[in-house]
mmCIF file of C-alpha atoms in Angstrom:
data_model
loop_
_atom_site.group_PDB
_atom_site.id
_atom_site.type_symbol
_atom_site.label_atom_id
_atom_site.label_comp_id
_atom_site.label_asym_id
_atom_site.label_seq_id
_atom_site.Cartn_x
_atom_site.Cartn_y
_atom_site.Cartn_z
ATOM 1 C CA UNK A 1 95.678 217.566 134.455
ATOM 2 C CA UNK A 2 92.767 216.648 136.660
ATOM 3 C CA UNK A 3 92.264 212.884 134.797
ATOM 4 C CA UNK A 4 96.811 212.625 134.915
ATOM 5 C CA UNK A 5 96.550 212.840 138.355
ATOM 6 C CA UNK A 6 93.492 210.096 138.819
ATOM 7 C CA UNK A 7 95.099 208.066 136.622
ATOM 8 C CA UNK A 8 98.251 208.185 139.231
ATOM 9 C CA UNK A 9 96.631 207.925 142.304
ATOM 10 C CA UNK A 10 94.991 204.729 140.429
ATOM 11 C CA UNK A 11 97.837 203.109 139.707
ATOM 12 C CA UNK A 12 99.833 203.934 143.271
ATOM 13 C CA UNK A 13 96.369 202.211 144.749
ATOM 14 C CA UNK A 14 96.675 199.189 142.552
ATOM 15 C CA UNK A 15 100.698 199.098 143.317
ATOM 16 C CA UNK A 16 99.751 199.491 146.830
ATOM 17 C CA UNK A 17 97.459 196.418 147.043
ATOM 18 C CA UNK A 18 100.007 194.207 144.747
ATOM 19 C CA UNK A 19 102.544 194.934 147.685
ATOM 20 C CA UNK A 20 100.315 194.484 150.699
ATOM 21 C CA UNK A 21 99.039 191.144 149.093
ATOM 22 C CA UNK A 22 102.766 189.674 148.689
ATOM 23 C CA UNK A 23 103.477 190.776 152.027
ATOM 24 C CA UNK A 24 100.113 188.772 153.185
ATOM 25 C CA UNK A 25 101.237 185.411 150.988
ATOM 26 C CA UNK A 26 105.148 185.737 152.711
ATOM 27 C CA UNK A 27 103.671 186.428 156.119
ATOM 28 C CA UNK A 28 100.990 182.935 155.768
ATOM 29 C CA UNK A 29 104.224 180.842 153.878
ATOM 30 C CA UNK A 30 106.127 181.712 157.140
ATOM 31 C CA UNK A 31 103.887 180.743 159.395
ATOM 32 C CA UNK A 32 103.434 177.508 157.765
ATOM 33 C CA UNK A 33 106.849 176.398 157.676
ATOM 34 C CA UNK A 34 106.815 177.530 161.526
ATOM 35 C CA UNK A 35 103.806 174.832 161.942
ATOM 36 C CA UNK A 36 105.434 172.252 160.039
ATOM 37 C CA UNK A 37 108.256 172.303 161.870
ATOM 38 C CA UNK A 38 106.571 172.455 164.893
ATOM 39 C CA UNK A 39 104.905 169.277 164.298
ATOM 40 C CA UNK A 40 108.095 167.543 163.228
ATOM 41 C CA UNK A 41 109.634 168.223 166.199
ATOM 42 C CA UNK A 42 106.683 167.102 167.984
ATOM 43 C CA UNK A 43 106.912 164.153 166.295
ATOM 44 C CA UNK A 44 111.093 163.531 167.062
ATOM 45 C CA UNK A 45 110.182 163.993 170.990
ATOM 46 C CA UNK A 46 107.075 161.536 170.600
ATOM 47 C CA UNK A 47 110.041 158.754 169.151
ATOM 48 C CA UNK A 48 112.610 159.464 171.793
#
């Protein structure tokens, strides 16, 4: 019973990390699309 229950807590861990790393790679994808786009605009309003 004792090593089911390690084995589960193990797993929700590792599931828990997966999820918090994606979130992590989405969050730093975001934010570099907001930057490029910044700088593209920046760039339109340098032409004008």
């Amino acid at each position: 019973m004792t090593l089911r229950l390690l084995a589960l807590f193990g797993l929700l861990g590792l599931a828990a990390c997966e999820t918090i790393g994606g979130a992590g790679q989405d969050i730093s994808s975001a934010g570099n699309a907001i930057s490029n786009q910044a700088q593209e605009t920046e760039r339109e309003l340098e032409d004008d």
